[in-house]
Each structure stands twice: as structure tokens, then as C-alpha cells.
Amino acid sequence: MSSKGSASAAKTDAERGLRVGVVGAGVMGSNHARVLAGLPGVTLVGIVDPLPEHRVRATALAGCRAFADLDELFDEGVDAVTIAAPTHLHHEIALACITRNIHILVEKPVASTVEEGQGIVNAARSAGVTLMVGHVERFNPAVAAIKQAISGEDILSIGITRVGPFPPRMSNVGVVIDLAVHDIDLIRWFTESDIVEVQPQLSSAVAEREDIALLQFRTASGVLAHINTNWLTPFKARSVTVATRGKYVMGDLLTRQVTECFGFKPDGSYSMRHLPVGHDEPLRAELIAFLDAVRTGNVPAVSGDEGVASLEIAIRCLEQPAKPAASAARKGPRRIAG
């Protein structure tokens, strides 16, 4: 085909738009469908979930068709699929899509094990299929502002807090996989360096799996980082601090306020300013980035390799068993001395 013919075909594909499906109609998958239904150049073909109540909710939220079986979605014809099903199903669903040359975004964590995650990466690479991992926190405008503020800086340390109440939805994972994997990815992204040392402290207070985690890391570039996460705090808190040789950056990921301290002087004085932060919905920005990668063939914003690397670190954190939060001897009320 001539270059003129290729350009014409590409234009026709662009005009046709992308036919996209969603697998998993839980809270996250329903939100995927809602956002995709409103994106230009996208036809939301439908959402797949075996549970009738999930299909009803997703249809009401996104106004799309709902299917009980993945093959029903395939029969309708799709170019790309976002996978928001339970993690233990990611591997099977992803391979089924890749076999049909369907581009995929897989919600974090990419898979249940590193081996399964690497299997997805290898299959996508062999098939020439776009694979992106859904680490949506990267698309939080406050995170983007922090990343820009520390660009080119000599980073010394990173501290991240991600705490909140016990989730209403029961899960077969603890806080490390459910919450801390977000921040493991952010540490790797902020530093552009691999994590080489892991020092986890895990505890179970009210859940069978760890519901408290204090995680310390060292990157290959020498940055020290820590994550404080739990399901015991009565309110949600999401904060990031980054210390560099030239500045100190503080970000609240919920209020999206980012503050930069700089110009340190010998007398202890310094300057402070609030940084501009965008207002984009992170999930919308993430899905747009995925679809852009599908259309252009460029490397996606969060590659499969990056998703597997963050999963591997999270699993290393879990190799140390969680301990009870307090010994039996300390469960009674504390006495007042005197």
C-alpha cells in the first residue's frame, strides 16, 4: 500500500473511532464505563460482569449494554478493553484479549503474581498489543505537580501517607496490595530508579491480612523512602513529601494543594509558594492516555514492565508475615500512674 493509501486508512480508522469494552462492573469498572461513554472518538461497546446486579448498575451509570460473558463482548467487535475484574482473573482475561489482538489496560495490580504479570507482558509484546497498567494515582493533578516540581532535583527522601477506614468492600488482599502498591509505583516514578532495599513492618489489628504497614525503601539512586498505610484511620488522608537538596515539596492528594519550600538561608529562613495544580479527573486522564497509546502505538504512560516491577516490590514487602497489633497482655485498659 502506498503512503497515501496508508494515511487514508489511518484517517478512516480515526474517523471511525475506537470500539472499547470494559470487563468488570464493580465500582472501578462502572467508573471506567462512565468515563469512556463520554469520551470523543470512542464507542463504548459494553461492559462484562457475571453478576446481574453489577450489570444493572453499570448500565444505569453509563447507558451501555452489559454482557454476562466475555465472548459476548468479543462477538460485538472491540479494539481495546479495560480490565477492572478481580485481580486473580487479570491473567486469564488479559491473555484472552491479547490472543484476539485487542489492546488492554489492566487495573493495578497487574496480576496476582509476578509470574502471571510477566506472562501478560510477554504475550502483549509478542502480539504487538498495547498494554497499560492502571496506576491511576500518577494522573492525579497534585502528583503531576509534584513530579514537575522535583524534575531535575537531587532527591534525598520521599514520605507517603495513605490511610483511611476499613473498606466496606471485603477483599482477599491487605493494605500493601490494595493501597501501598500505588505509592511504590510513585516512588519508582518520582526517582526514575529501581527499589533495591525493602524493610517492611506489617501488623494485623482487625483484619485477617495486614491492615497496618510501615514500609521503608532505598532506591538504586540512593533515595530513602517510606510509606505509612493502614485501614485504622477514621478518615482518609493522602499526602506526599519530597526533600531534595534545593527544596521541600508537600502535596495533599485529596485537596490537591501542593506547596514548595525553597531558598533556604543560613539563618533558617526560606521562601514558600503554592504551585498551580490542574483539575482533571485522574481516571479520565488515564483512559485518554491509554487510548492515545492505542491510536499512536507509542509506549503507554504506565508500561507493563513498570506494573510488574511495582507488584514485585509489594510482594517482597509481604514476605515478612504480619504480626498481631498488640500482645494479649496489653489488651486491657491502660492504668494511670500515681
XYZ file of C-alpha atoms in Angstrom:
338
model
C 0.000 0.000 0.000
C 1.248 3.482 -0.847
C 1.961 6.052 1.843
C -1.084 7.959 0.558
C -3.203 4.837 0.964
C -1.824 4.220 4.477
C -2.610 7.772 5.512
C -6.123 7.420 4.137
C -6.659 4.181 6.051
C -5.377 5.777 9.256
C -7.742 8.711 8.737
C -10.656 6.317 8.232
C -9.790 4.483 11.465
C -9.580 7.788 13.350
C -12.959 8.891 11.997
C -14.497 5.533 12.888
C -13.263 5.890 16.448
C -12.230 3.143 18.812
C -14.628 0.438 19.938
C -13.882 -0.141 23.619
C -15.230 -2.572 26.208
C -14.896 -2.903 29.975
C -14.501 -6.151 31.892
C -15.696 -5.977 35.488
C -18.703 -3.917 36.587
C -17.743 -3.281 40.197
C -17.153 0.262 41.433
C -13.980 0.785 39.393
C -15.246 -0.877 36.228
C -18.503 1.080 36.354
C -16.485 4.288 36.552
C -14.401 3.163 33.567
C -17.626 2.729 31.611
C -18.964 6.115 32.737
C -15.824 7.931 31.587
C -15.448 6.017 28.320
C -19.075 6.731 27.419
C -18.295 10.440 27.441
C -15.022 10.454 25.503
C -14.987 11.717 21.901
C -13.854 9.259 19.262
C -14.855 6.297 21.438
C -17.753 3.876 21.129
C -18.419 2.090 24.415
C -19.492 -1.337 23.184
C -20.431 -2.658 26.609
C -19.366 -3.946 29.994
C -18.953 -7.570 31.105
C -19.795 -8.968 34.540
C -21.272 -12.306 35.657
C -23.369 -10.668 38.416
C -26.778 -9.344 37.279
C -26.846 -6.587 39.921
C -23.472 -5.288 38.711
C -24.692 -5.247 35.121
C -27.817 -3.313 36.080
C -25.792 -0.692 37.963
C -23.251 -0.270 35.158
C -25.981 0.065 32.522
C -27.719 2.749 34.579
C -24.474 4.654 35.166
C -23.012 4.526 31.660
C -26.041 3.869 29.481
C -24.294 0.969 27.754
C -25.056 -2.666 27.051
C -23.991 -5.280 29.575
C -22.900 -8.845 28.938
C -22.612 -11.839 31.241
C -19.781 -13.430 29.268
C -16.542 -12.136 27.757
C -17.189 -13.897 24.428
C -20.379 -11.855 24.009
C -18.278 -8.687 24.101
C -15.770 -10.149 21.642
C -18.594 -11.054 19.264
C -19.604 -7.380 19.120
C -16.093 -6.396 17.975
C -13.754 -4.317 20.129
C -10.393 -2.630 19.525
C -9.490 -2.178 23.183
C -10.622 -3.374 26.599
C -10.077 -2.099 30.120
C -9.865 -4.873 32.715
C -11.261 -3.997 36.151
C -12.164 -7.518 37.229
C -10.812 -9.084 40.464
C -7.025 -9.371 40.355
C -6.943 -13.175 40.250
C -8.782 -13.027 36.899
C -6.463 -10.490 35.230
C -4.123 -13.054 33.712
C -6.839 -15.162 32.090
C -8.797 -12.165 30.748
C -5.695 -10.347 29.501
C -4.452 -13.364 27.562
C -7.897 -13.889 26.038
C -7.815 -10.289 24.760
C -4.221 -10.442 23.554
C -4.940 -13.635 21.593
C -7.526 -11.616 19.653
C -5.117 -8.661 19.165
C -7.206 -6.458 21.471
C -5.328 -3.669 23.284
C -5.686 -3.702 27.068
C -5.490 -1.526 30.142
C -5.221 -3.721 33.251
C -6.107 -2.207 36.618
C -3.465 -2.334 39.340
C -2.051 -4.664 40.455
C -1.367 -6.085 37.012
C -1.763 -9.675 38.283
C -1.768 -11.839 41.399
C 1.846 -12.943 40.956
C 4.965 -11.645 39.265
C 4.976 -14.714 37.025
C 1.436 -14.026 35.804
C 2.221 -10.341 35.333
C 5.316 -11.142 33.289
C 3.279 -13.596 31.249
C 0.868 -10.799 30.316
C 3.782 -8.503 29.398
C 5.464 -11.142 27.246
C 2.252 -12.065 25.438
C 1.405 -8.418 24.694
C 4.916 -7.748 23.414
C 4.860 -10.815 21.136
C 1.459 -9.861 19.719
C 2.317 -6.189 19.274
C -0.614 -5.255 21.513
C -0.672 -2.102 23.672
C -0.588 -2.955 27.386
C -1.008 -0.272 30.032
C -1.336 -0.770 33.791
C -3.902 1.298 35.669
C -1.860 3.119 38.301
C -4.356 5.980 38.329
C -2.579 7.993 41.044
C 0.030 9.051 38.502
C -2.738 11.042 36.820
C -3.752 12.911 39.977
C -3.030 16.579 39.132
C -1.340 17.043 42.519
C 1.026 14.151 41.784
C 1.787 15.636 38.373
C 2.590 18.986 40.050
C 4.950 17.273 42.499
C 6.661 15.394 39.691
C 7.214 18.645 37.794
C 8.467 20.450 40.910
C 11.172 17.849 41.598
C 12.224 17.387 37.973
C 15.994 17.733 37.715
C 16.372 17.936 41.513
C 18.715 15.797 43.617
C 16.080 13.845 45.583
C 17.060 12.825 49.111
C 13.917 11.333 50.653
C 10.230 10.670 49.992
C 7.475 10.150 52.547
C 3.969 8.996 51.603
C 0.934 8.553 53.844
C -2.148 6.714 52.556
C -4.541 5.855 55.378
C -8.268 5.533 55.939
C -11.055 3.453 57.459
C -11.578 -0.230 56.792
C -13.047 -0.534 53.277
C -16.724 -1.516 53.054
C -15.893 -3.967 50.286
C -14.236 -7.115 51.621
C -11.087 -8.091 49.776
C -8.694 -11.008 49.683
C -5.706 -8.661 49.947
C -4.346 -6.377 52.657
C -3.203 -2.777 52.630
C 0.082 -3.455 50.810
C -1.549 -4.704 47.608
C -4.693 -2.585 47.916
C -3.080 0.742 48.877
C 0.712 0.768 49.127
C 1.247 -0.519 45.577
C 0.076 2.942 44.403
C 2.888 4.562 46.322
C 5.532 2.010 45.413
C 4.799 2.982 41.818
C 5.026 6.704 42.707
C 8.418 6.246 44.416
C 9.790 4.489 41.342
C 8.282 7.175 39.068
C 9.444 10.156 41.116
C 13.010 8.848 41.410
C 13.175 7.153 37.986
C 15.096 4.460 39.822
C 14.507 0.870 40.907
C 13.886 -0.026 44.550
C 16.753 -2.213 45.751
C 16.163 -2.475 49.520
C 12.894 -3.211 51.307
C 12.277 -3.073 55.067
C 8.622 -3.832 55.858
C 6.830 -3.753 59.201
C 3.367 -5.320 58.974
C 0.628 -5.835 61.519
C -2.932 -7.168 61.666
C -5.235 -5.382 64.089
C -8.772 -6.143 62.896
C -8.347 -7.940 59.586
C -7.024 -11.396 58.689
C -4.413 -9.832 56.415
C -2.173 -6.886 57.199
C -4.115 -3.700 57.914
C -1.115 -1.672 59.095
C 2.094 -1.325 57.077
C 5.163 0.820 57.626
C 7.427 0.287 54.638
C 10.945 1.618 54.144
C 12.870 1.566 50.882
C 16.162 2.543 49.308
C 16.380 3.107 45.570
C 19.340 2.321 43.347
C 19.969 6.077 43.162
C 20.256 6.270 46.956
C 16.903 7.855 47.784
C 15.353 6.844 51.119
C 11.576 6.481 51.081
C 8.846 5.326 53.390
C 5.133 4.546 53.139
C 2.697 4.713 56.047
C -0.589 2.986 55.245
C -3.447 1.481 57.238
C -7.181 0.779 57.430
C -7.478 2.034 61.013
C -7.693 5.794 60.494
C -11.302 7.109 60.755
C -10.778 9.490 57.819
C -8.925 9.341 54.518
C -5.525 11.020 54.240
C -3.258 11.031 51.204
C -0.059 13.043 51.386
C 3.376 13.135 49.785
C 6.536 14.938 50.909
C 9.751 15.082 48.912
C 13.023 16.505 50.206
C 15.701 17.476 47.694
C 18.944 19.396 48.121
C 17.252 22.536 46.855
C 13.651 22.360 48.029
C 10.995 20.627 50.105
C 7.689 19.789 48.409
C 4.474 18.910 50.236
C 1.345 17.654 48.484
C -2.142 16.740 49.679
C -3.547 14.350 47.078
C -7.137 14.820 48.262
C -7.339 18.618 48.437
C -4.805 18.837 45.575
C -2.772 21.529 47.282
C 0.969 21.413 46.589
C 3.409 23.660 48.450
C 7.084 24.219 47.740
C 9.657 25.470 50.255
C 12.887 26.804 48.740
C 15.616 29.407 49.082
C 16.961 28.093 52.387
C 19.275 30.541 54.179
C 21.848 30.005 56.968
C 19.599 31.782 59.479
C 16.872 29.163 58.919
C 14.594 31.353 56.810
C 13.174 30.213 53.499
C 10.545 31.072 50.901
C 7.272 29.232 50.310
C 4.767 29.149 47.467
C 1.715 27.196 46.366
C 2.130 25.519 42.997
C -0.526 25.528 40.267
C -2.467 22.271 40.111
C -4.833 21.114 37.377
C -8.420 19.958 37.810
C -8.589 16.886 35.572
C -10.341 13.743 36.788
C -7.461 11.246 37.194
C -9.392 8.313 35.711
C -10.403 10.346 32.663
C -6.788 11.453 32.119
C -5.610 7.847 32.492
C -8.089 6.458 29.974
C -7.288 9.220 27.474
C -3.575 8.365 27.822
C -4.322 4.683 27.211
C -6.406 5.362 24.111
C -3.756 7.750 22.764
C -1.182 4.962 23.115
C -3.518 2.600 21.255
C -4.003 5.091 18.417
C -0.337 6.072 18.068
C 1.415 2.835 19.000
C 3.620 4.784 21.426
C 4.784 3.367 24.766
C 1.910 3.838 27.250
C 2.204 6.126 30.278
C 2.472 3.139 32.653
C 4.024 0.163 30.891
C 3.503 -3.478 31.715
C 7.108 -3.729 32.878
C 6.526 -0.886 35.348
C 3.395 -2.558 36.662
C 5.229 -5.833 37.212
C 8.144 -4.073 38.934
C 5.815 -2.399 41.452
C 3.986 -5.686 42.063
C 7.311 -7.443 42.694
C 8.264 -4.891 45.366
C 4.827 -5.160 47.011
C 5.132 -8.947 47.176
C 8.622 -8.624 48.673
C 7.065 -6.492 51.409
C 4.645 -9.338 52.167
C 7.358 -11.961 52.568
C 7.552 -10.930 56.229
C 4.401 -12.240 57.974
C 2.123 -9.693 59.644
C 2.150 -9.732 63.444
C -0.711 -9.005 65.879
C -1.012 -5.274 66.576
C -0.647 -5.769 70.335
C 0.105 -8.658 72.677
C -2.640 -10.185 74.813
C -1.020 -8.685 77.910
C -1.653 -5.164 76.583
C -5.303 -5.522 75.531
C -6.728 -4.226 78.820
C -7.178 -0.539 79.695
C -4.058 1.422 80.484
C -3.670 2.391 84.127
C -2.943 5.926 85.265
C 0.221 6.090 87.303
C 0.126 7.639 90.813
